[in-house]
Structure formats: structure tokens, C-alpha cells
Short mmCIF file of C-alpha atoms in Angstrom, two decimals:
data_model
loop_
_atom_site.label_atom_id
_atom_site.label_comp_id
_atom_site.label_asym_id
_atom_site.label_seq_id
_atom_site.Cartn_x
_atom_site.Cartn_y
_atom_site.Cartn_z
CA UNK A 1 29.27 113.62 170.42
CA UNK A 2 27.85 116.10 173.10
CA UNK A 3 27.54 119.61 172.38
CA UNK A 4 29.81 119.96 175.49
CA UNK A 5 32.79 117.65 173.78
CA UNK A 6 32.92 120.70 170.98
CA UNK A 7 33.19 123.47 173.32
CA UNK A 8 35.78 122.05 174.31
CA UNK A 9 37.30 122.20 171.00
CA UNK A 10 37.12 125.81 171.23
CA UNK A 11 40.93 127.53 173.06
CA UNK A 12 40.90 130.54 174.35
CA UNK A 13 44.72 130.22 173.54
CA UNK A 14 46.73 127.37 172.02
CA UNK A 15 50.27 128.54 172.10
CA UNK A 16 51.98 127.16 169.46
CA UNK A 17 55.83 125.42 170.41
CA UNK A 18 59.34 127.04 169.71
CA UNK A 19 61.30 124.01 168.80
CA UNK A 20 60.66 122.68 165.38
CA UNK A 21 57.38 120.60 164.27
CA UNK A 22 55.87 120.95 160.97
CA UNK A 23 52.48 123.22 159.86
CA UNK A 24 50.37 122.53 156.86
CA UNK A 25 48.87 125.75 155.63
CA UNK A 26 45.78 125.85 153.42
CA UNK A 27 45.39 128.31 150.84
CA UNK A 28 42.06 127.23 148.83
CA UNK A 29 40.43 130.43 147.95
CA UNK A 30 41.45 133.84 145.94
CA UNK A 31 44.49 135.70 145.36
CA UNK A 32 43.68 138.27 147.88
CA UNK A 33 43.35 135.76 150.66
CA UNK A 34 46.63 134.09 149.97
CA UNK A 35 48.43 137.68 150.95
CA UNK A 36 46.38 137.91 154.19
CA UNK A 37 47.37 134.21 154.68
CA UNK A 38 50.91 134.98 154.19
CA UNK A 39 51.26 137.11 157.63
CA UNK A 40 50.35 134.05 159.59
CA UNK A 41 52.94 132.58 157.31
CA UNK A 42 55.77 134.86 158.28
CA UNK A 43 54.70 134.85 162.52
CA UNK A 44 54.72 131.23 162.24
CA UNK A 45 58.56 131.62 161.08
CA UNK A 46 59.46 134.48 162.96
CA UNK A 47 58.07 132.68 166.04
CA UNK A 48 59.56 129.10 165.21
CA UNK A 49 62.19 129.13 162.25
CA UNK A 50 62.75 125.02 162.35
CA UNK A 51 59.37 124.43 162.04
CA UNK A 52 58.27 123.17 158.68
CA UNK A 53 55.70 125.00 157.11
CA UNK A 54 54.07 123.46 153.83
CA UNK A 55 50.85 124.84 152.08
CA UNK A 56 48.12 122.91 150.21
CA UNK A 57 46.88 125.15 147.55
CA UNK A 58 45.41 126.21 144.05
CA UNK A 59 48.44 126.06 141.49
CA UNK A 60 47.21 129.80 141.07
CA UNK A 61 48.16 131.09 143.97
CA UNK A 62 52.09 129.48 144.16
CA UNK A 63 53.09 133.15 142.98
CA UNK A 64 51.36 135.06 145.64
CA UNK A 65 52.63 133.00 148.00
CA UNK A 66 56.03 133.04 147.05
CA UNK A 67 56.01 136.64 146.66
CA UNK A 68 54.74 137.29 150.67
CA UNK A 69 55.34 133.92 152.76
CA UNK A 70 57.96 131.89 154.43
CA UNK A 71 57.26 128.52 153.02
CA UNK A 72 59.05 124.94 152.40
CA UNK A 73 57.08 122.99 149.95
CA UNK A 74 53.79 124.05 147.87
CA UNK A 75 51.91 121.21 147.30
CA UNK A 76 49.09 122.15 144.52
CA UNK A 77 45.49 120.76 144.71
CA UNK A 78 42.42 121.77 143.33
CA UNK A 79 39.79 120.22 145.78
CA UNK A 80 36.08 119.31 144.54
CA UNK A 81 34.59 121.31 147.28
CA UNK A 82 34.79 124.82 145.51
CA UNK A 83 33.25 126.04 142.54
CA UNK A 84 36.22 127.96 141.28
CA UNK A 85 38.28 124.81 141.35
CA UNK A 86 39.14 122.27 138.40
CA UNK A 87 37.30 119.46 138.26
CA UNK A 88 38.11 117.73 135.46
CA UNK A 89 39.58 113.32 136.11
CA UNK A 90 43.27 115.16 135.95
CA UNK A 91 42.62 117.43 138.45
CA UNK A 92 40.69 115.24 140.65
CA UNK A 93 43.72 112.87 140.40
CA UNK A 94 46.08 115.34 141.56
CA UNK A 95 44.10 116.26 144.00
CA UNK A 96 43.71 112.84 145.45
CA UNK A 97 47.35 112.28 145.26
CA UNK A 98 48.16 115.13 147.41
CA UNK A 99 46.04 114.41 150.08
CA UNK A 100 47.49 111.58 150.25
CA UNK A 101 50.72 113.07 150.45
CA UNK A 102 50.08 115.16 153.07
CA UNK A 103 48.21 112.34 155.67
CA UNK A 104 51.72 110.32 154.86
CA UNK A 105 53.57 112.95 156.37
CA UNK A 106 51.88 113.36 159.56
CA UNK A 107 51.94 117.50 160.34
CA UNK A 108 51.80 118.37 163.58
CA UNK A 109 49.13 121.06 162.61
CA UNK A 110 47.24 121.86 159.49
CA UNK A 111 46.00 125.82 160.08
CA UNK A 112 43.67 127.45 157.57
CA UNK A 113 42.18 131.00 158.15
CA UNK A 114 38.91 131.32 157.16
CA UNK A 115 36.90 128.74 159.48
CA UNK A 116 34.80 127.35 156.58
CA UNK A 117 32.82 123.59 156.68
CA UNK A 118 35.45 123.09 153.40
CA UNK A 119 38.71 124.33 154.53
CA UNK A 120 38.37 122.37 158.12
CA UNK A 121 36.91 119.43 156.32
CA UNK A 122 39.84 119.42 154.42
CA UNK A 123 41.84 120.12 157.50
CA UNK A 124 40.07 116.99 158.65
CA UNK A 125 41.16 114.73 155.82
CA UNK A 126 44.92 115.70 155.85
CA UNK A 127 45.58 113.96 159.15
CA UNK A 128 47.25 116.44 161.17
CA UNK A 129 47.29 116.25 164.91
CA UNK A 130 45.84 119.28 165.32
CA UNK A 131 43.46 120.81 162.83
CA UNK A 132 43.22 124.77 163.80
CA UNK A 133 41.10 126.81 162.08
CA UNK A 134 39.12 130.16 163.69
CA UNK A 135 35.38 130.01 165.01
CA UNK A 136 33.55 132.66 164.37
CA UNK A 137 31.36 134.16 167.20
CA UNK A 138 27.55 134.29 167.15
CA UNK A 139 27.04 137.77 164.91
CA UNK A 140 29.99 137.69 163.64
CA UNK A 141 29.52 139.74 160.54
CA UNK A 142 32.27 137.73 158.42
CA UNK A 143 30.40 134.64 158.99
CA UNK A 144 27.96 136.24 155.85
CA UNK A 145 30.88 135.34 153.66
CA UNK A 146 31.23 131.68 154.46
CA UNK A 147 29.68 128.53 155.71
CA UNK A 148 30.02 127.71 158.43
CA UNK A 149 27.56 125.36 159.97
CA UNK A 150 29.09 122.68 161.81
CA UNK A 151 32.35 123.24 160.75
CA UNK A 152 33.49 123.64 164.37
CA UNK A 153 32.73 120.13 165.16
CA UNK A 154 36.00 119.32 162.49
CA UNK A 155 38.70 121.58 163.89
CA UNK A 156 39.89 119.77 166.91
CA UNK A 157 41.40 123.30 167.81
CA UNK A 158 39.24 125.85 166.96
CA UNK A 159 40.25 129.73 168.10
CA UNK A 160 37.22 131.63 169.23
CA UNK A 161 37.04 135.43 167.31
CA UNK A 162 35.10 137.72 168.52
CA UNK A 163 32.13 139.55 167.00
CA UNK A 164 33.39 143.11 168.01
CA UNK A 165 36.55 142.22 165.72
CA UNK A 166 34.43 143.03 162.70
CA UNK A 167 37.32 143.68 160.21
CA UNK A 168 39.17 140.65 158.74
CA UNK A 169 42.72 141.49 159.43
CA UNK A 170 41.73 142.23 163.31
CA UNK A 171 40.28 138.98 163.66
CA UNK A 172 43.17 137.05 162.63
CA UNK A 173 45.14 139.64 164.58
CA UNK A 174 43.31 137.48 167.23
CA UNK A 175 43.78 134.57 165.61
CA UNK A 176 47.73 135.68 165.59
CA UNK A 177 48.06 136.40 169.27
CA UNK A 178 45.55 133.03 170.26
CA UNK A 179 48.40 131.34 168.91
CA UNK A 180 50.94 131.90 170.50
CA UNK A 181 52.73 134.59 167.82
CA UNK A 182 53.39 138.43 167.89
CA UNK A 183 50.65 139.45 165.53
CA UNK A 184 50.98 139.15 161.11
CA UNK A 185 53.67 139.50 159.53
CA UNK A 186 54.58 140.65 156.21
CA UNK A 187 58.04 140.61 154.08
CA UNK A 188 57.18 142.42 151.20
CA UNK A 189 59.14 144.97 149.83
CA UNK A 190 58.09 148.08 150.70
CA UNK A 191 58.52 150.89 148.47
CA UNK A 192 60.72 153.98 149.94
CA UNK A 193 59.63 157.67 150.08
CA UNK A 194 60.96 159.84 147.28
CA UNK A 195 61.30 163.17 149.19
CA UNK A 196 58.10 165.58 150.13
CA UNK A 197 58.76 167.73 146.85
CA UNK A 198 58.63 164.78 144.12
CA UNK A 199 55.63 164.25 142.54
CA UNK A 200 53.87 161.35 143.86
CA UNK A 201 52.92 158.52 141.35
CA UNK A 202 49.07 156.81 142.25
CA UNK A 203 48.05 153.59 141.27
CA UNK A 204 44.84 152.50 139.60
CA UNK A 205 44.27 148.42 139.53
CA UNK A 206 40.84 148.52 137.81
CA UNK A 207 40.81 145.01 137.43
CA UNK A 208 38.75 142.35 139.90
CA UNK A 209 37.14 138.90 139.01
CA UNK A 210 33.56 139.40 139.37
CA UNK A 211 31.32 141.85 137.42
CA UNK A 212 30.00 143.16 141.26
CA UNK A 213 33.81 144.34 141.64
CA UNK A 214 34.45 146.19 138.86
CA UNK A 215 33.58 149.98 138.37
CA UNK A 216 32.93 151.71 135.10
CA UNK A 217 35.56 152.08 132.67
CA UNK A 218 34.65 155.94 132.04
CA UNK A 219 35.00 156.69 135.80
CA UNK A 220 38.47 154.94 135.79
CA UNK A 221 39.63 157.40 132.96
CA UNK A 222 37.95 160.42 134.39
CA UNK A 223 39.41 159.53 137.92
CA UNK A 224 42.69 159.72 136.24
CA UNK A 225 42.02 162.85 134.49
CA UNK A 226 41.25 164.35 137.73
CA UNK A 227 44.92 162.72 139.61
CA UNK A 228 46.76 164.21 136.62
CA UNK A 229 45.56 167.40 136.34
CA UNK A 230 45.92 167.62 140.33
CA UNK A 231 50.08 166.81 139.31
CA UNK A 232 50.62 163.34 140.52
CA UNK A 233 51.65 160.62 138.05
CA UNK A 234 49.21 157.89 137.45
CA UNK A 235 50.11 154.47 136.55
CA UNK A 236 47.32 151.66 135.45
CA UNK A 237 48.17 148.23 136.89
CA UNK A 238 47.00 144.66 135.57
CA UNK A 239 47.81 141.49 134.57
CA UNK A 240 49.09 140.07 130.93
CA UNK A 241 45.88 139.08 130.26
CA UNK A 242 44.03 142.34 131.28
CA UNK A 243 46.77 144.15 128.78
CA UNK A 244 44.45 144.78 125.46
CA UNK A 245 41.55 145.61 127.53
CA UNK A 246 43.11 148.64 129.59
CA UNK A 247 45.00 149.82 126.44
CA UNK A 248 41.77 149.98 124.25
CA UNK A 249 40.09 151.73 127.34
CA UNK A 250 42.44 154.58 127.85
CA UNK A 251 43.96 155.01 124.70
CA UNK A 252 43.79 159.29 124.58
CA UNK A 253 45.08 159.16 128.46
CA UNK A 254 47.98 157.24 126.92
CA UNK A 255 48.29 159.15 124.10
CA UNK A 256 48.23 162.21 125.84
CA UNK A 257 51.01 160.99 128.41
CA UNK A 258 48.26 161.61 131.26
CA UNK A 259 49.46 157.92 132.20
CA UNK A 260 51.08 154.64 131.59
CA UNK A 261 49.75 151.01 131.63
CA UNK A 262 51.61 148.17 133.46
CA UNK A 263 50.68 144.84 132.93
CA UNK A 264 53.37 142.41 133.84
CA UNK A 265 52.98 138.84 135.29
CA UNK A 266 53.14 138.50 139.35
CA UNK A 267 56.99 139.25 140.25
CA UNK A 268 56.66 142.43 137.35
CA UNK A 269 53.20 143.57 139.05
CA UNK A 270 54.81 143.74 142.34
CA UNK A 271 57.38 145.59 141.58
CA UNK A 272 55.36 148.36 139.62
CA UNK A 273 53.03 148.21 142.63
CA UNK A 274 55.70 148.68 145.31
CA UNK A 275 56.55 152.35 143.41
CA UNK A 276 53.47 153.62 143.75
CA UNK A 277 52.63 155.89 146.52
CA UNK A 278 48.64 155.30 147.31
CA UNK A 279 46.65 152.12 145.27
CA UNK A 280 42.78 152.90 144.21
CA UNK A 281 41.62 149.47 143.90
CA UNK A 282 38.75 147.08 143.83
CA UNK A 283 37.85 144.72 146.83
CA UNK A 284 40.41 142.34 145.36
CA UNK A 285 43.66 141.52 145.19
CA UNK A 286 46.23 144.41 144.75
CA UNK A 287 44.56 146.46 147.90
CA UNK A 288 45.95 143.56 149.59
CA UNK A 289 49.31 143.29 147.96
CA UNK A 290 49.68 147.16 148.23
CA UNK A 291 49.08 146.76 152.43
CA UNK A 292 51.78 143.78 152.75
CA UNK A 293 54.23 146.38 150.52
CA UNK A 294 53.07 149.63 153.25
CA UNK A 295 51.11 151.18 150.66
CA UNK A 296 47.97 152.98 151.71
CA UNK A 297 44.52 151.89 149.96
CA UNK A 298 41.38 153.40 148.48
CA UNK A 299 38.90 150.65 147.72
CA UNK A 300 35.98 150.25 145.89
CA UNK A 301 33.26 148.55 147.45
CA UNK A 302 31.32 145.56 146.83
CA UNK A 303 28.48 143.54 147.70
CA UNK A 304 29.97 143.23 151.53
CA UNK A 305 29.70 145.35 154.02
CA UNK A 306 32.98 147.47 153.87
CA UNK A 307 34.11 147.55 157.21
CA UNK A 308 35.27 143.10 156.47
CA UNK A 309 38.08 143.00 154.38
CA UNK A 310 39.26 146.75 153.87
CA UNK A 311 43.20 146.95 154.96
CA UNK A 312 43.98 148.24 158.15
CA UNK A 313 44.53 152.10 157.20
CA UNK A 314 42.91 152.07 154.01
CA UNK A 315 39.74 153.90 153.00
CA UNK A 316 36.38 152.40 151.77
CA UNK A 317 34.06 153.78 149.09
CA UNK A 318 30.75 152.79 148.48
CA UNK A 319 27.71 153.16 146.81
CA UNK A 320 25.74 150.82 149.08
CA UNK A 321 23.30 152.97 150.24
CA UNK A 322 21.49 153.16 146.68
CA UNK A 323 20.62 149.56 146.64
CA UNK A 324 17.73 148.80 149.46
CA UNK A 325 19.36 145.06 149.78
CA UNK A 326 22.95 146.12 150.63
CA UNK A 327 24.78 144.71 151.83
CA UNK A 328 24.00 141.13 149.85
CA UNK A 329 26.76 139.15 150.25
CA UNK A 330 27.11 137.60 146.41
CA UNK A 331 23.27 136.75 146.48
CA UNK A 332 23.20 139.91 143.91
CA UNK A 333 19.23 140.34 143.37
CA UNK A 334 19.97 143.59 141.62
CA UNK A 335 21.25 141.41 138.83
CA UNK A 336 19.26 141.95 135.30
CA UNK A 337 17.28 145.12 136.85
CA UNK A 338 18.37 148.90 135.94
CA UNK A 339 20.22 148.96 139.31
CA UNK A 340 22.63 146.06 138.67
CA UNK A 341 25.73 145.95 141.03
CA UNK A 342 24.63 149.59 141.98
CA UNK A 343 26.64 149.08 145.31
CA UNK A 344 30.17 149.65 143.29
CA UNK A 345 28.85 151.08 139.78
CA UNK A 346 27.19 153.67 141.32
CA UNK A 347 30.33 155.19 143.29
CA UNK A 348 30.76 158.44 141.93
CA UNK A 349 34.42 160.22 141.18
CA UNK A 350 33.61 162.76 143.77
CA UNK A 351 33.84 160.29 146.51
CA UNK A 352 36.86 158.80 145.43
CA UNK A 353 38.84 161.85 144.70
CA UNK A 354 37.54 162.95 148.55
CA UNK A 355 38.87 159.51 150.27
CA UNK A 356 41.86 160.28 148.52
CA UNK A 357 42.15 163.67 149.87
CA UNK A 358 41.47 162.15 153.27
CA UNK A 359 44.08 159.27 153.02
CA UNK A 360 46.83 161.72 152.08
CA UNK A 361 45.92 164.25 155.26
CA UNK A 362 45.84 160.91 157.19
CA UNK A 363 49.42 159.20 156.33
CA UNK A 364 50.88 162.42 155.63
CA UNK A 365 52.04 162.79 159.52
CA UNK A 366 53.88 159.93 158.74
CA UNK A 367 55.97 160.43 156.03
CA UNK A 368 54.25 157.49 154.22
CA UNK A 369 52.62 159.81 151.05
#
């Protein structure tokens, strides 16, 4: 094939139909992705409600998408192709048997978000008339977290994003409008403002899935010292499985009634989050819940540049400029020297606590903290 057959792959603008057809979505990756996902989700239904939309996805993230997307069917798979996938003969078995499944039923389009070599090769595989996925411009700087080379040559309708659309959620913004729909969508439930003379209640969501996302335990308790001293209530948020770890670590806060710990399964941690006025959170999941529920975000920073996947509104903290390879992109070469994930361990309190002072002048125009 000519290099000129895969330009013309590439649509300025494939305007997706009004009446009916049926969409496969893929949702392969992390929690976090599968709420950005879900506004594409919710224009697709807003723009077309007889169209069929389906997803292929990890059985992990059936809740998340429940929780934020317009959906039919979930069809679960764990695919070979990523490392955080099961791979054991059961899996592999299920996972050939919905592919399958899906190239039987003939979608119309299969649309993933990310633009990988995986997710269109995938795309490729499930037999859909048109496989749409987003190509990534030269320089693009969220083309450092994924691959991909070649992958263009598998999306038969590939939606150009531009490099000056740096931030995640403005590229598939793009993406959005390239398609025919109004822009993302979300349905969660947004929490409603108690009145400007309550006291506020902040949420802390220490928890994240990597090591290079998760900031010290004794800044967590000391940034909650500082919230509740300052008169706002403070409520820890996790999972069931996080539960013993975040009562051990603030045990005197909890004794003290400085705060509470919530750890609930998805539909529980959703509504705790959604009463929360402001989220500090890792680069991870919850930051992403709290912006589908209208919640404004303080995140801790990574090994990414922060300007990629921070929510539109929220605020950024990071330590990156005390480690000479930031940003690394999970190649981590601080890892086993003194300066080990130094990019999110090393954010100080201080800067928190002066986001947060900045996020609350920012919204506060708008009744929305």
C-alpha cells in the first residue's frame, strides 16, 4: 500500500449518521480512561439514540462504565496485547470467543480513543466497517504515552488531532466535533451546592496503581491536618480493598474526628465522591470521576508531563522539576536511586494547600465551591 492510500485514511471530518446503526466501543486500558471514554459514549447517544452502542472491555471496568455511559451490551475480554490483562487458557478463551462475537455482528463502526497499534489492531480484528480511532499529529506530546507506529495504517478512518491540543480531554474534544457530535458528554450525578455559609467537605483519594502515583502517607495526613484546622471537613476516599491500609495510616486523624474514611465498592465511592466539594487526587482515577460529577480537581503529578491528562479546570502539582529526566513517561530511571519517583514524592504540602487556595478563588465566581 502507498503512503498516499493512508493519508487518505486520515478525515478531516467523518460525520457520523442520525438514523440508527450500531458502534462498538473499546475500553482496554485503566479505570480513568473508561470515564473519559464515557463522554464519547453519551454524544454518541445524545447525537443518535437508535444507534446501538456495545463496548469490548476488561471485566474491570463494567462498573465505571455503567456508572458514566450510555451503553447496550458489555462484552468482557481481556486481550493478549496488554500487560495488565489476564492471560491465563480461560481468559484467552473468552477472549477469543468475543471477538468472535463481535465480527458475527457486523458494527457499522468500532471507535476506540486512544489511537494505539493495540486498540486499532483490535479495531482491525472485530470487523467493523469502519474502524475510527484518532491519529496523533507529528509532536504530539500524548503520543509519549502510547505506541503508535503504524497504527494508522489499521484505522480505515483515522481523525487527525492536532499537536497544539496538548491536553487529553481537548483532543478528543476534537475527536468529538470530527465526528460529527456536540463535544463529551457526561451523565454523572453531580453533587449540588450546600449554601456559601456551610462548611465545605474536601476529598482526599490517596490511592493510585503504580508506586510513581502515589505520594507519601505522612503528607496525606499532614495535608489533612492543614484542611481541618482551616474548617472544612475532610473525607478519605478508597476502595474495599484499600480499607485497612488508610485506617492504619490515619488512625489519630480518625480518632481525633479531624476526618472520616470511605471505602465502599464503585456505586458507594461515587456517591461519597459526588458530596464532596473539591477532590485532591493522584493522576488516576477519581480526578476523573470527580470532573464527569462537576467537581473541581487538585492532582498530583506523575511521571507525564502535567499539562496531558489533568481535567479541564483542575489544577496540577508537581515535583518534576527535581528530577533532571522529567518528564519520563513510565521509563522511571530514578527507580532504586535516593531520588525514586521524586516527580510526585517530592511535592511538598505547601504547594498543594496553594493550588487549593487557587482552585477555590477560581470556581468561586461560579458558585461551584
Amino acid at each position: 500500500m502507498i503512503l498516499g492510500a493512508v493519508d487518505d485514511r486520515i478525515q478531516n471530518l467523518l460525520a457520523l449518521p442520525k438514523a440508527g446503526g450500531s458502534c462498538l466501543i473499546l475500553l482496554m486500558r485503566h479505570l480513568g480512561d473508561a470515564v473519559i471514554a464515557s463522554g464519547i459514549m453519551n454524544a454518541l447517544h445524545s447525537h443518535n439514540p437508535t444507534m446501538t452502542v456495545d463496548i469490548l472491555g476488561r471485566r474491570e471496568l463494567r462498573g465505571v462504565a455503567a456508572s458514566f455511559g450510555h451503553f447496550a451490551e458489555y462484552i468482557e475480554a481481556d486481550l493478549p496485547f496488554f500487560g495488565h490483562h489476564r492471560r491465563n487458557l480461560g481468559a484467552m478463551w473468552s477472549a477469543f470467543q468475543a471477538m468472535r462475537l463481535v465480527r458475527r455482528r457486523k458494527y457499522d463502526y468500532c471507535i476506540n480513543v486512544i489511537g494505539d497499534f493495540r486498540e486499532n489492531l483490535i479495531g482491525k480484528l472485530a470487523g467493523a466497517k469502519w474502524n475510527v480511532a484518532p491519529v496523533w499529529e507529528r509532536g504530539h506530546i500524548f503520543k509519549n504515552k502510547m505506541t503508535d507506529t503504524n497504527a494508522s495504517w489499521l484505522a480505515n478512518r483515522g481523525i487527525k488531532i492536532p499537536s497544539f491540543n496538548s491536553n487529553y480531554y481537548d483532543s478528543l474534544e476534537h475527536f468529538a466535533h470530527q465526528l460529527g457530535l456536540q463535544g463529551l458528554e457526561w451523565r454523572g450525578e453531580s453533587r449540588s451546592s450546600e449554601g456559601p455559609n456551610v462548611v465545605r467537605s474536601i476529598g482526599l483519594h490517596p490511592g493510585a496503581s503504580h508506586a510513581s502515583r502515589r505520594w507519601p502517607n505522612d503528607k496525606w495526613r499532614l495535608l489533612a491536618r492543614e484542611l481541618n484546622a482551616r474548617g472544612y471537613k475532610v473525607k478519605v476516599l478508597g476502595s474495599p480493598f484499600e480499607r485497612d491500609g488508610l485506617l492504619a495510616t490515619f488512625r489519630e486523624e480518625i480518632a481525633s474526628g479531624e476526618l472520616e474514611v470511605s471505602t465502599e465498592d464503585m456505586p458507594g465511592l461515587l456517591s461519597s465522591l459526588s458530596k464532596v466539594d473539591l477532590l485532591v487526587g493522584m493522576d488516576s482515577f477519581s480526578v476523573h470521576a470527580a470532573h464527569a460529577l462537576n467537581i473541581p480537581t487538585i492532582v498530583l503529578n506523575g511521571s507525564s508531563d502535567p499539562s496531558i491528562m489533568t481535567p479541564p479546570g483542575g489544577a496540577a502539582v508537581s515535583a518534576g522539576h527535581l528530577c533532571k529526566q522529567f518528564p519520563c513517561y513510565y521509563d522511571y530511571p530514578c527507580v532504586g536511586t535516593e531520588g525514586e519517583y521524586v516527580c510526585v514524592r517530592g511535592i511538598e504540602v505547601e504547594a498543594v494547600l496553594k493550588a487549593f487556595d487557587s482552585t477555590i478563588k477560581n470556581n468561586r465566581e461560579t458558585g461551584v465551591v
